[in-house]
Amino acid sequence: MDFLNALVALSNYVLIPAIAYGSQLALGALGVTLIYGILRFSNFAHGDTMAFGTMVTILFTWWFQSMGINLGPLPTALLALPFGILGTMILVLVTDRMVYRFYRKQKAAPVIFVMVSLGVMFILNGLVRFIIGPGDQRFADGERFIMTAREFKHMTGLKEGLALKTTQGITVVTAVLVVIALFWFLNRTRTGKSMRAFSDNEDLALLSGINPERVVVYTWMIVAALITIAGVLYGLDKSFKPFTYFQLLLPIFASAIVGGLGNPVGAIAGGFVIAFSEMTITYAWKKVLVYLMPENLEPSGLVQLLSTDYKFAVSFVILIIVLLFRPTGLFKGKSV
Amino acid sequence: MSDTVKNTGLFALVAVLIIWTGYAESWNLALQILNMGLISAIMALGVNLQWGFAGLFNVGVMGFVAVGGLAAVLFSMPPVPEAFWAGGPRALGSLVVGAGVIVAAVMVMKKMAAGRKRNLLVVAVLVGGFFLFRALFDPAVDAIEAVNSASTGYMGGLGLPVILAWPLGGVLAAGVAWVIGKTALGLRSDYLAIATLGIAEIIIAVMKNEDWLARGVKNVTGIPRPFITPREIDLQKDPGFVETVTNLGLDPVTASSLYVKLSYTLLFSVVLIILFILAQRALKSPWGRMMRAIRDNEVAAMAMGKNVTKRHLQIFVLGSAICGLAGAMMTTLDGQLTPGTYQPLRFTFLIWVMVIVGGSGSNLGAILGGFLIYFFWIRVEQWGPDLMYFITSGMADDSPLKMHLIDSAAHMRLLTMGLILLLVLRFSPRGLIPEK
């Protein structure tokens, strides 16, 4: 038995990637949940808006790189991120003005909004592929690791190495900062309070003189910032591909619903629940078990519960279980 | 202008578009568009049943289409006896065990009083059952995939005539839909959308990974043809056929391919007409009126004593079965099952565009939408680059911008479809042929 090595292997292959992925999902799910709370529909264009924001950031990153601007050990994309956010904000505000506002005025049924968001999804998907192409793009530069596996082994003398990628570090730090800023905004500022009031009870909020269009504009801007950050972090950590971002829609929705739609705390918790379950269920546990089991009991196979391709199935099954037993999610969300 | 005149005009327009394609480009392309248009129309009929009749928002059409395609393989491909006897009974047996575990867990859930003891027992049954299932299932799968893995590596099918596989594809899709509907239909409307979106992705993941079932991404090719459709090569060898077409002034190779496509057109038309008559009768029957009453006001329908959940489940299963049928037909037309080609934008959202543009709630509209949107889907892919060449004709030939624009012009069709959907939803939400 070698508990320390097992722990290191577990952190290296499961815990750290899951925390990074969970942070990315949480940021995406916060966007879904805010739109659901304020605009009251499930936005299917979420993944493609995320792809759009990431694409704008990548284009700026390339431009900065070509001019020789960089952040030293940090990826240049961080410098381009504000421009990406700005671009996404413009995009969502234009979309809202041209598409969604009409249906809001009409007080159309939520399902019509969902269908309209499908149309927006199509257009954004085409637009992103048109501009940057359907292929894989890697845009991370700077230092690759905060700590490599070899350095860790050297430092601790353990057999198992622990690598910490720069992107993972950046993801967690950024996510924490963004979440703190968001909660400060929602709880302390006048606009944030009016947004929460509008989400809790629309009629009452209107009666107390809250301007709904202003609330909507702020919501879109915050959502644009959140998902651009989520998309860029995911792209830095893995890679950018329009189709992958479309597919991220499912785990993001699952996170938001598992946590409780309309509840920001729930969205964060949901993101981590989904990320950890995906990672633990699709991880081949042999490496960890080898250290924990007595030699004669060592597992012969990979001890992988499900193949990695079924990671969508994991988020989906969790989603269904939560919906069946706690329809409002782990934290109390909206049930309507 | 009366409705009949207008509708006839719309369908005539589609006919002109297709014939014009045949005249200006090639008759092969025109027939290909016509055949896929027929299949698209059937899919649109299925979605229209769910959305137009009952207001169910199913965004997992791709999953049901894929299940239908799988059925075409499972029922019509010749069996691979060695592989089957190597591990078939064991694999099927362990699937039964797996299903038994789920049933046992549900029984425990229902029979025992709520509390910690029950929850623990359910979890224990599920976890224990999972490991038991994998212990039985994995060696069986390895045994099947080991048999001649380059050319087969799966159990093959039942070797039934492929026409029989079509309705069976519908039945298989209906079974899948029943399981989803049972769990997700009691929930809110947009949860059904998310659930179906997820299940479609999972079905594709299963088809890509379970090689023992239908070779996964190695694809199954050479799916048998329906009895009235000969192979092109046989036609070209048949002296009678060659003589007839040569007398007509056609070259035998083109003529054989046209003949095969026409035979599919005939079969697909028969299926579409039968389904259209059935859907029309359903719409006008008391059952159809009840469905629309439920769609328009669930609470009122419930107060009238209608079992809304049950009716929703019923129509969800029916609509999905039609999509499965169309999926089996499409796989037969392609002659191969390629799980990698199932894309949600193409097989789910495009079908939705067809239904919305045609007119939700109207069967004729769904069919028109199927033809029209499929036509544009194929043609815009070609018009995009043409348009780009025209737009960029002033630029230098080696300019990187021009090359990029022309390369990406094929993605214009997604943009166009999105634009069409948004414009119709905004300015003509009832579609080209509105519901009466």
mmCIF file of C-alpha atoms in Angstrom, chain B residues 96-354:
data_model
loop_
_atom_site.group_PDB
_atom_site.id
_atom_site.type_symbol
_atom_site.label_atom_id
_atom_site.label_comp_id
_atom_site.label_asym_id
_atom_site.label_seq_id
_atom_site.Cartn_x
_atom_site.Cartn_y
_atom_site.Cartn_z
ATOM 1 C CA VAL B 96 -31.031 -9.054 -20.298
ATOM 2 C CA VAL B 97 -29.212 -9.159 -16.946
ATOM 3 C CA GLY B 98 -28.536 -5.427 -17.264
ATOM 4 C CA ALA B 99 -32.200 -4.718 -17.949
ATOM 5 C CA GLY B 100 -33.112 -6.998 -15.013
ATOM 6 C CA VAL B 101 -30.916 -4.944 -12.691
ATOM 7 C CA ILE B 102 -32.712 -1.744 -13.676
ATOM 8 C CA VAL B 103 -36.110 -3.410 -13.220
ATOM 9 C CA ALA B 104 -34.992 -4.706 -9.807
ATOM 10 C CA ALA B 105 -33.908 -1.220 -8.766
ATOM 11 C CA VAL B 106 -37.229 0.236 -9.877
ATOM 12 C CA MET B 107 -39.097 -2.522 -7.990
ATOM 13 C CA VAL B 108 -37.157 -1.808 -4.804
ATOM 14 C CA MET B 109 -37.885 1.871 -5.286
ATOM 15 C CA LYS B 110 -41.605 1.253 -5.643
ATOM 16 C CA LYS B 111 -42.145 -1.512 -3.113
ATOM 17 C CA MET B 112 -40.144 -0.309 -0.128
ATOM 18 C CA ALA B 113 -41.065 2.565 2.148
ATOM 19 C CA ALA B 114 -39.114 5.752 1.548
ATOM 20 C CA GLY B 115 -36.093 6.230 3.721
ATOM 21 C CA ARG B 116 -32.360 5.787 3.952
ATOM 22 C CA LYS B 117 -32.620 1.985 3.906
ATOM 23 C CA ARG B 118 -34.384 2.023 0.541
ATOM 24 C CA ASN B 119 -31.957 4.482 -0.999
ATOM 25 C CA LEU B 120 -28.973 2.431 0.096
ATOM 26 C CA LEU B 121 -30.511 -0.740 -1.268
ATOM 27 C CA VAL B 122 -31.258 0.890 -4.639
ATOM 28 C CA VAL B 123 -27.696 2.144 -4.922
ATOM 29 C CA ALA B 124 -26.364 -1.276 -3.891
ATOM 30 C CA VAL B 125 -28.487 -3.033 -6.525
ATOM 31 C CA LEU B 126 -27.390 -0.602 -9.238
ATOM 32 C CA VAL B 127 -23.675 -0.654 -8.414
ATOM 33 C CA GLY B 128 -23.552 -4.426 -7.888
ATOM 34 C CA GLY B 129 -25.619 -4.958 -11.012
ATOM 35 C CA PHE B 130 -23.290 -2.735 -13.051
ATOM 36 C CA PHE B 131 -20.216 -4.763 -12.137
ATOM 37 C CA LEU B 132 -22.045 -8.037 -12.713
ATOM 38 C CA PHE B 133 -23.165 -6.755 -16.118
ATOM 39 C CA ARG B 134 -19.671 -5.681 -17.117
ATOM 40 C CA ALA B 135 -18.190 -8.970 -15.917
ATOM 41 C CA LEU B 136 -20.564 -10.899 -18.183
ATOM 42 C CA PHE B 137 -20.675 -8.452 -21.065
ATOM 43 C CA ASP B 138 -17.029 -7.520 -21.675
ATOM 44 C CA PRO B 139 -15.658 -11.003 -22.471
ATOM 45 C CA ALA B 140 -18.614 -11.662 -24.788
ATOM 46 C CA VAL B 141 -17.962 -8.446 -26.691
ATOM 47 C CA ASP B 142 -14.258 -9.239 -26.989
ATOM 48 C CA ALA B 143 -15.124 -12.665 -28.363
ATOM 49 C CA ILE B 144 -17.471 -11.205 -30.998
ATOM 50 C CA GLU B 145 -15.085 -8.478 -32.085
ATOM 51 C CA ALA B 146 -12.206 -10.952 -32.335
ATOM 52 C CA VAL B 147 -13.898 -12.898 -35.138
ATOM 53 C CA ASN B 148 -12.477 -11.636 -38.411
ATOM 54 C CA SER B 149 -12.440 -8.047 -37.165
ATOM 55 C CA ALA B 150 -11.234 -6.505 -40.429
ATOM 56 C CA SER B 151 -14.264 -7.491 -42.500
ATOM 57 C CA THR B 152 -16.964 -8.271 -39.934
ATOM 58 C CA GLY B 153 -16.190 -8.086 -36.211
ATOM 59 C CA TYR B 154 -19.877 -7.897 -35.418
ATOM 60 C CA MET B 155 -22.761 -10.314 -35.202
ATOM 61 C CA GLY B 156 -24.331 -9.296 -38.479
ATOM 62 C CA GLY B 157 -28.064 -9.018 -38.900
ATOM 63 C CA LEU B 158 -31.036 -11.293 -39.260
ATOM 64 C CA GLY B 159 -30.893 -11.378 -43.052
ATOM 65 C CA LEU B 160 -34.503 -10.271 -43.528
ATOM 66 C CA PRO B 161 -35.587 -8.402 -46.691
ATOM 67 C CA VAL B 162 -34.642 -4.757 -46.245
ATOM 68 C CA ILE B 163 -38.199 -3.532 -46.817
ATOM 69 C CA LEU B 164 -39.199 -5.399 -43.655
ATOM 70 C CA ALA B 165 -36.408 -3.612 -41.799
ATOM 71 C CA TRP B 166 -38.095 -0.259 -42.418
ATOM 72 C CA PRO B 167 -41.144 -0.802 -40.218
ATOM 73 C CA LEU B 168 -38.935 -2.666 -37.761
ATOM 74 C CA GLY B 169 -36.727 0.441 -37.641
ATOM 75 C CA GLY B 170 -39.840 2.361 -36.712
ATOM 76 C CA VAL B 171 -40.604 -0.167 -33.973
ATOM 77 C CA LEU B 172 -37.079 0.071 -32.572
ATOM 78 C CA ALA B 173 -37.234 3.883 -32.555
ATOM 79 C CA ALA B 174 -40.647 3.668 -30.893
ATOM 80 C CA GLY B 175 -39.164 1.512 -28.130
ATOM 81 C CA VAL B 176 -36.384 4.028 -27.498
ATOM 82 C CA ALA B 177 -38.927 6.858 -27.552
ATOM 83 C CA TRP B 178 -41.098 5.020 -25.030
ATOM 84 C CA VAL B 179 -38.228 4.812 -22.541
ATOM 85 C CA ILE B 180 -37.366 8.502 -22.978
ATOM 86 C CA GLY B 181 -40.985 9.592 -22.899
ATOM 87 C CA LYS B 182 -41.667 7.586 -19.767
ATOM 88 C CA THR B 183 -38.921 9.469 -17.919
ATOM 89 C CA ALA B 184 -38.973 12.935 -19.451
ATOM 90 C CA LEU B 185 -42.549 13.674 -20.552
ATOM 91 C CA GLY B 186 -43.908 14.324 -17.089
ATOM 92 C CA LEU B 187 -41.464 17.194 -16.781
ATOM 93 C CA ARG B 188 -41.553 20.746 -18.094
ATOM 94 C CA SER B 189 -41.512 21.416 -21.817
ATOM 95 C CA ASP B 190 -37.945 22.620 -22.207
ATOM 96 C CA TYR B 191 -36.647 19.736 -20.101
ATOM 97 C CA LEU B 192 -37.957 17.414 -22.778
ATOM 98 C CA ALA B 193 -35.909 19.390 -25.297
ATOM 99 C CA ILE B 194 -32.742 19.016 -23.257
ATOM 100 C CA ALA B 195 -33.425 15.350 -22.523
ATOM 101 C CA THR B 196 -33.959 14.514 -26.185
ATOM 102 C CA LEU B 197 -30.913 16.531 -27.228
ATOM 103 C CA GLY B 198 -28.874 14.479 -24.766
ATOM 104 C CA ILE B 199 -30.287 11.106 -25.680
ATOM 105 C CA ALA B 200 -29.601 11.732 -29.365
ATOM 106 C CA GLU B 201 -25.931 12.393 -28.604
ATOM 107 C CA ILE B 202 -25.786 9.261 -26.477
ATOM 108 C CA ILE B 203 -27.349 7.082 -29.169
ATOM 109 C CA ILE B 204 -24.702 8.279 -31.623
ATOM 110 C CA ALA B 205 -21.969 7.657 -29.025
ATOM 111 C CA VAL B 206 -23.239 4.102 -28.524
ATOM 112 C CA MET B 207 -23.353 3.466 -32.258
ATOM 113 C CA LYS B 208 -19.824 4.794 -32.670
ATOM 114 C CA ASN B 209 -18.359 2.741 -29.837
ATOM 115 C CA GLU B 210 -20.183 -0.563 -29.682
ATOM 116 C CA ASP B 211 -18.382 -2.294 -32.511
ATOM 117 C CA TRP B 212 -19.984 -5.635 -31.740
ATOM 118 C CA LEU B 213 -23.381 -4.162 -32.629
ATOM 119 C CA ALA B 214 -22.800 -2.563 -36.028
ATOM 120 C CA ARG B 215 -19.034 -2.138 -36.435
ATOM 121 C CA GLY B 216 -19.029 1.379 -34.934
ATOM 122 C CA VAL B 217 -16.982 3.894 -36.938
ATOM 123 C CA LYS B 218 -15.714 1.090 -39.145
ATOM 124 C CA ASN B 219 -19.118 1.458 -40.853
ATOM 125 C CA VAL B 220 -21.307 -1.250 -42.317
ATOM 126 C CA THR B 221 -21.388 -1.178 -46.106
ATOM 127 C CA GLY B 222 -23.299 -3.151 -48.693
ATOM 128 C CA ILE B 223 -26.699 -3.081 -47.079
ATOM 129 C CA PRO B 224 -29.035 -5.163 -49.260
ATOM 130 C CA ARG B 225 -31.362 -3.416 -51.673
ATOM 131 C CA PRO B 226 -35.133 -3.671 -51.825
ATOM 132 C CA PHE B 227 -36.465 -6.374 -54.166
ATOM 133 C CA ILE B 228 -37.438 -3.997 -56.966
ATOM 134 C CA THR B 229 -34.045 -2.306 -57.045
ATOM 135 C CA PRO B 230 -31.383 -4.130 -59.055
ATOM 136 C CA ARG B 231 -27.700 -3.316 -58.903
ATOM 137 C CA GLU B 232 -26.388 -0.868 -61.517
ATOM 138 C CA ILE B 233 -23.760 -3.351 -62.646
ATOM 139 C CA ASP B 234 -26.349 -6.057 -63.340
ATOM 140 C CA LEU B 235 -28.438 -3.653 -65.390
ATOM 141 C CA GLN B 236 -25.452 -2.688 -67.485
ATOM 142 C CA LYS B 237 -24.834 -6.372 -68.221
ATOM 143 C CA ASP B 238 -28.453 -7.017 -69.126
ATOM 144 C CA PRO B 239 -28.640 -6.857 -72.978
ATOM 145 C CA GLY B 240 -32.373 -6.103 -72.974
ATOM 146 C CA PHE B 241 -31.900 -3.067 -70.724
ATOM 147 C CA VAL B 242 -28.921 -1.805 -72.704
ATOM 148 C CA GLU B 243 -30.809 -2.115 -75.961
ATOM 149 C CA THR B 244 -33.887 -0.310 -74.629
ATOM 150 C CA VAL B 245 -31.965 2.644 -73.245
ATOM 151 C CA THR B 246 -29.709 2.892 -76.285
ATOM 152 C CA ASN B 247 -32.818 3.150 -78.421
ATOM 153 C CA LEU B 248 -33.938 5.991 -76.154
ATOM 154 C CA GLY B 249 -30.631 7.693 -76.804
ATOM 155 C CA LEU B 250 -29.171 7.226 -73.292
ATOM 156 C CA ASP B 251 -25.829 5.898 -72.248
ATOM 157 C CA PRO B 252 -26.263 2.618 -70.274
ATOM 158 C CA VAL B 253 -24.193 3.706 -67.229
ATOM 159 C CA THR B 254 -26.215 6.872 -66.615
ATOM 160 C CA ALA B 255 -29.450 5.071 -67.424
ATOM 161 C CA SER B 256 -28.789 2.275 -64.933
ATOM 162 C CA SER B 257 -28.127 4.762 -62.165
ATOM 163 C CA LEU B 258 -31.288 6.678 -63.071
ATOM 164 C CA TYR B 259 -33.289 3.442 -63.108
ATOM 165 C CA VAL B 260 -32.094 2.513 -59.617
ATOM 166 C CA LYS B 261 -32.861 5.975 -58.265
ATOM 167 C CA LEU B 262 -36.311 5.922 -59.853
ATOM 168 C CA SER B 263 -37.118 2.602 -58.215
ATOM 169 C CA TYR B 264 -36.287 4.157 -54.841
ATOM 170 C CA THR B 265 -38.431 7.162 -55.719
ATOM 171 C CA LEU B 266 -41.324 4.809 -56.354
ATOM 172 C CA LEU B 267 -40.929 2.968 -53.044
ATOM 173 C CA PHE B 268 -40.433 6.120 -50.990
ATOM 174 C CA SER B 269 -43.433 7.793 -52.638
ATOM 175 C CA VAL B 270 -45.630 4.852 -51.670
ATOM 176 C CA VAL B 271 -44.485 5.115 -48.037
ATOM 177 C CA LEU B 272 -44.949 8.894 -47.989
ATOM 178 C CA ILE B 273 -48.443 8.698 -49.474
ATOM 179 C CA ILE B 274 -49.545 6.034 -46.978
ATOM 180 C CA LEU B 275 -48.163 8.043 -44.055
ATOM 181 C CA PHE B 276 -49.699 11.258 -45.356
ATOM 182 C CA ILE B 277 -53.149 9.665 -45.632
ATOM 183 C CA LEU B 278 -52.831 8.226 -42.131
ATOM 184 C CA ALA B 279 -51.606 11.525 -40.671
ATOM 185 C CA GLN B 280 -54.402 13.426 -42.412
ATOM 186 C CA ARG B 281 -57.019 11.024 -41.047
ATOM 187 C CA ALA B 282 -55.487 11.251 -37.579
ATOM 188 C CA LEU B 283 -55.580 15.042 -37.714
ATOM 189 C CA LYS B 284 -59.264 15.101 -38.611
ATOM 190 C CA SER B 285 -60.316 12.343 -36.234
ATOM 191 C CA PRO B 286 -61.590 12.910 -32.681
ATOM 192 C CA TRP B 287 -58.158 11.781 -31.541
ATOM 193 C CA GLY B 288 -56.486 14.578 -33.556
ATOM 194 C CA ARG B 289 -58.909 17.148 -32.208
ATOM 195 C CA MET B 290 -58.186 15.963 -28.679
ATOM 196 C CA MET B 291 -54.449 16.294 -29.315
ATOM 197 C CA ARG B 292 -54.850 19.831 -30.529
ATOM 198 C CA ALA B 293 -57.060 20.639 -27.570
ATOM 199 C CA ILE B 294 -54.322 19.354 -25.261
ATOM 200 C CA ARG B 295 -51.725 21.368 -27.153
ATOM 201 C CA ASP B 296 -53.709 24.585 -26.929
ATOM 202 C CA ASN B 297 -54.689 24.298 -23.293
ATOM 203 C CA GLU B 298 -53.416 21.439 -21.182
ATOM 204 C CA VAL B 299 -55.248 22.487 -18.050
ATOM 205 C CA ALA B 300 -58.595 22.671 -19.787
ATOM 206 C CA ALA B 301 -58.033 19.303 -21.461
ATOM 207 C CA MET B 302 -57.137 17.749 -18.119
ATOM 208 C CA ALA B 303 -60.297 19.204 -16.613
ATOM 209 C CA MET B 304 -62.231 17.459 -19.412
ATOM 210 C CA GLY B 305 -60.794 14.184 -18.161
ATOM 211 C CA LYS B 306 -58.076 13.703 -20.761
ATOM 212 C CA ASN B 307 -54.958 11.919 -19.582
ATOM 213 C CA VAL B 308 -52.429 14.420 -20.890
ATOM 214 C CA THR B 309 -49.259 12.538 -19.959
ATOM 215 C CA LYS B 310 -50.504 9.353 -21.572
ATOM 216 C CA ARG B 311 -51.554 11.097 -24.797
ATOM 217 C CA HIS B 312 -48.200 12.893 -24.930
ATOM 218 C CA LEU B 313 -46.367 9.604 -24.542
ATOM 219 C CA GLN B 314 -48.501 8.064 -27.280
ATOM 220 C CA ILE B 315 -47.837 10.772 -29.848
ATOM 221 C CA PHE B 316 -44.179 11.037 -28.884
ATOM 222 C CA VAL B 317 -43.752 7.336 -29.604
ATOM 223 C CA LEU B 318 -45.672 7.578 -32.893
ATOM 224 C CA GLY B 319 -43.733 10.571 -34.181
ATOM 225 C CA SER B 320 -40.402 9.019 -33.248
ATOM 226 C CA ALA B 321 -41.386 5.784 -34.976
ATOM 227 C CA ILE B 322 -41.924 7.714 -38.211
ATOM 228 C CA CYS B 323 -38.474 9.297 -37.844
ATOM 229 C CA GLY B 324 -37.012 5.830 -37.273
ATOM 230 C CA LEU B 325 -38.743 4.521 -40.386
ATOM 231 C CA ALA B 326 -37.293 7.388 -42.411
ATOM 232 C CA GLY B 327 -33.883 6.683 -40.905
ATOM 233 C CA ALA B 328 -34.017 3.048 -42.018
ATOM 234 C CA MET B 329 -35.051 4.156 -45.505
ATOM 235 C CA MET B 330 -32.194 6.627 -45.687
ATOM 236 C CA THR B 331 -29.624 4.032 -44.657
ATOM 237 C CA THR B 332 -30.999 1.714 -47.329
ATOM 238 C CA LEU B 333 -30.721 4.462 -49.934
ATOM 239 C CA ASP B 334 -27.112 5.195 -48.905
ATOM 240 C CA GLY B 335 -26.349 1.477 -48.820
ATOM 241 C CA GLN B 336 -24.215 1.987 -45.717
ATOM 242 C CA LEU B 337 -24.415 2.926 -42.061
ATOM 243 C CA THR B 338 -21.870 5.572 -41.068
ATOM 244 C CA PRO B 339 -22.455 6.706 -37.486
ATOM 245 C CA GLY B 340 -19.881 9.482 -37.910
ATOM 246 C CA THR B 341 -22.096 11.357 -40.354
ATOM 247 C CA TYR B 342 -24.988 11.930 -37.957
ATOM 248 C CA GLN B 343 -24.802 15.615 -37.086
ATOM 249 C CA PRO B 344 -27.446 17.356 -34.996
ATOM 250 C CA LEU B 345 -27.512 20.380 -37.278
ATOM 251 C CA ARG B 346 -28.317 18.223 -40.276
ATOM 252 C CA PHE B 347 -30.633 15.615 -38.770
ATOM 253 C CA THR B 348 -32.369 17.479 -35.993
ATOM 254 C CA PHE B 349 -32.401 21.179 -36.595
ATOM 255 C CA LEU B 350 -32.772 21.042 -40.349
ATOM 256 C CA ILE B 351 -35.899 18.906 -39.915
ATOM 257 C CA TRP B 352 -37.214 21.528 -37.541
ATOM 258 C CA VAL B 353 -36.630 24.237 -40.138
ATOM 259 C CA MET B 354 -38.645 22.109 -42.585
#
